[in-house]
Amino acid sequence: MVMSSVVNTYPLSSYTFGTKEPKMEKDTSVADRLARMKVNYMKEGMRTSVEAILLVQEHNHPHILLLQIGNTFCKLPGGRLKPGENEIEGLKRKLSSKLGANSPGLQPNWQVGECVAVWWRPNFETVMYPYCPPHITKPKECKKLFIVHLSEREYFAVPKNLKLLAVPLFELYDNVQRYGPVISTIPQQLSRFQFNMIHS
Amino acid sequence: MVMSSVVNTYPLSSYTFGTKEPKMEKDTSVADRLARMKVNYMKEGMRTSVEAILLVQEHNHPHILLLQIGNTFCKLPGGRLKPGENEIEGLKRKLSSKLGANSPGLQPNWQVGECVAVWWRPNFETVMYPYCPPHITKPKECKKLFIVHLSEREYFAVPKNLKLLAVPLFELYDNVQRYGPVISTIPQQLSRFQFNMIHS
């Protein structure tokens, strides 16, 4: 019953990064975002979002790829599923939209692996919890984080208005101020995996 | 490849709690503990410890069983493996020593499940990390946390000098001040599991 999970990680330098047209955020403020969430909830019910943990290595330490918007805000690549959409297919669709080249032949081979965390939004507010709080019968969002295994060589096309950063686990750990509660506890979620650091 | 893991949790009231002889802590201070660790490291190399996450439910919310020593300090049941000891067998041995009745026929059926977190102690200090920090080639301790599934009815014998508490996830979450970094992030580690709350 005990599973030992191994994740192969390749050096950052084995990947190629280009750019593509900007992908603007749909909302320009937190208030706008929560208002849009409310409208969508009325139409479609609970929002389900899926996000990817993409791993690379540098100096034998795992790093996670984060998209930076502006000078400070970082997020995992991913997004909202369409109503009824399969989680795995939806995550691949979102990853290709955020980080894939426009040519279908150049799409990375997204190998969606294990779900490592689930976060719940009880109300139309920014706060989320790693459980559905007691007495909340109608949560507004469920966000799932998956490990997405990368092949040894891939081409990523990064929207021009965003930056793609490789952030080491030791930078994320215990850094809720900079990365927020979801991203700053990724090191704990990943601690049970064995990283097979491949040097090329 | 995506695993959906279900954990059955039974009401706290379906378990019976008795007492047994005190199990004193081997050390009376943090300094003593670190000194003993150093001596053991010289003799046996890296310490491996295993701890159990035992789950029950109350009011449809998962609770974790913690051992309280004195008025404030809480820990998970478990302990140090003997050199070369199997993790699963070692955890069962430790659980029976901490929480099992003295009569072998009354031992709970410890069903050791998935490893949910691994913590590393790089030096003979109290601080641990959910990864082995870069440049640390000889970590001093590796601590593994496992889910241990409980049957519907069990008898626990709690050492007289300790208290066994059922603490809800919402109390642990974001409460590093009270529970420390290892226990306070258990809610995040468990978020990917689906809890099947059984009412009896």
PDB file of C-alpha atoms in Angstrom, chain A residues 1-3 61 88 112-119 128-132 134 146 149 169-170 173 181 185 187-189 191-192, chain B residues 1-3 61 88 112-119 128-132 134 146 149 169-170 173 181 185 187-189 191-192:
ATOM      1  CA  MET A   1       0.000   0.000   0.000  1.00  0.00           C
ATOM      2  CA  VAL A   2       2.918   2.353   0.499  1.00  0.00           C
ATOM      3  CA  MET A   3       3.810   4.100  -2.723  1.00  0.00           C
ATOM      4  CA  HIS A  61      17.698  21.092  -6.096  1.00  0.00           C
ATOM      5  CA  ILE A  88      -6.636  16.088 -17.050  1.00  0.00           C
ATOM      6  CA  VAL A 112      -0.253  14.925 -15.927  1.00  0.00           C
ATOM      7  CA  GLY A 113       0.637  13.007 -12.769  1.00  0.00           C
ATOM      8  CA  GLU A 114      -0.648  12.911  -9.237  1.00  0.00           C
ATOM      9  CA  CYS A 115      -2.898  15.418  -7.566  1.00  0.00           C
ATOM     10  CA  VAL A 116      -0.843  16.800  -4.689  1.00  0.00           C
ATOM     11  CA  ALA A 117      -3.188  19.351  -3.129  1.00  0.00           C
ATOM     12  CA  VAL A 118      -6.787  20.513  -3.144  1.00  0.00           C
ATOM     13  CA  TRP A 119      -7.859  23.963  -1.949  1.00  0.00           C
ATOM     14  CA  MET A 128      -8.912  29.448   0.589  1.00  0.00           C
ATOM     15  CA  TYR A 129      -8.462  26.395   2.849  1.00  0.00           C
ATOM     16  CA  PRO A 130      -6.921  22.951   2.301  1.00  0.00           C
ATOM     17  CA  TYR A 131     -10.261  21.393   3.389  1.00  0.00           C
ATOM     18  CA  CYS A 132     -13.873  22.331   2.968  1.00  0.00           C
ATOM     19  CA  PRO A 134     -17.348  22.661   8.491  1.00  0.00           C
ATOM     20  CA  PHE A 146      -1.175  18.328 -10.158  1.00  0.00           C
ATOM     21  CA  HIS A 149       6.021  15.531 -15.612  1.00  0.00           C
ATOM     22  CA  LEU A 169      11.824  24.901  -3.204  1.00  0.00           C
ATOM     23  CA  PHE A 170      13.949  26.527  -0.502  1.00  0.00           C
ATOM     24  CA  TYR A 173       9.240  27.240   1.773  1.00  0.00           C
ATOM     25  CA  PRO A 181      -0.545  30.053   1.166  1.00  0.00           C
ATOM     26  CA  THR A 185       3.378  25.027   0.924  1.00  0.00           C
ATOM     27  CA  PRO A 187       7.566  22.045  -0.785  1.00  0.00           C
ATOM     28  CA  GLN A 188       5.626  20.178   1.925  1.00  0.00           C
ATOM     29  CA  GLN A 189       3.291  18.629  -0.687  1.00  0.00           C
ATOM     30  CA  SER A 191       8.330  16.162   0.250  1.00  0.00           C
ATOM     31  CA  ARG A 192       7.083  12.577  -0.128  1.00  0.00           C
TER      32      ARG A 192
ATOM     33  CA  MET B   1      -1.833   7.671 -13.335  1.00  0.00           C
ATOM     34  CA  VAL B   2      -4.004  10.007 -11.267  1.00  0.00           C
ATOM     35  CA  MET B   3      -4.870   8.394  -7.957  1.00  0.00           C
ATOM     36  CA  HIS B  61     -14.728  17.132   9.875  1.00  0.00           C
ATOM     37  CA  ILE B  88       6.168  -0.094   8.354  1.00  0.00           C
ATOM     38  CA  VAL B 112      -0.105   1.734   7.609  1.00  0.00           C
ATOM     39  CA  GLY B 113      -0.995   3.635   4.444  1.00  0.00           C
ATOM     40  CA  GLU B 114       0.674   6.244   2.317  1.00  0.00           C
ATOM     41  CA  CYS B 115       3.637   8.355   3.247  1.00  0.00           C
ATOM     42  CA  VAL B 116       2.331  11.939   3.137  1.00  0.00           C
ATOM     43  CA  ALA B 117       5.388  13.972   4.150  1.00  0.00           C
ATOM     44  CA  VAL B 118       9.120  13.697   4.663  1.00  0.00           C
ATOM     45  CA  TRP B 119      11.109  16.175   6.795  1.00  0.00           C
ATOM     46  CA  MET B 128      13.681  20.765   9.891  1.00  0.00           C
ATOM     47  CA  TYR B 129      12.847  21.237   6.195  1.00  0.00           C
ATOM     48  CA  PRO B 130      10.502  19.432   3.805  1.00  0.00           C
ATOM     49  CA  TYR B 131      13.498  18.814   1.485  1.00  0.00           C
ATOM     50  CA  CYS B 132      17.160  18.086   2.029  1.00  0.00           C
ATOM     51  CA  PRO B 134      21.299  22.089  -1.055  1.00  0.00           C
ATOM     52  CA  PHE B 146       2.303   8.039   7.284  1.00  0.00           C
ATOM     53  CA  HIS B 149      -5.979   3.744   8.763  1.00  0.00           C
ATOM     54  CA  LEU B 169      -7.834  20.082  10.765  1.00  0.00           C
ATOM     55  CA  PHE B 170      -9.167  23.639  10.973  1.00  0.00           C
ATOM     56  CA  TYR B 173      -4.167  24.831   9.756  1.00  0.00           C
ATOM     57  CA  PRO B 181       5.836  23.459  11.177  1.00  0.00           C
ATOM     58  CA  THR B 185       0.866  21.664   7.592  1.00  0.00           C
ATOM     59  CA  PRO B 187      -4.073  19.726   6.555  1.00  0.00           C
ATOM     60  CA  GLN B 188      -2.276  20.623   3.296  1.00  0.00           C
ATOM     61  CA  GLN B 189      -0.724  17.134   3.067  1.00  0.00           C
ATOM     62  CA  SER B 191      -6.026  17.847   1.165  1.00  0.00           C
ATOM     63  CA  ARG B 192      -5.691  15.478  -1.789  1.00  0.00           C
TER      64      ARG B 192
END
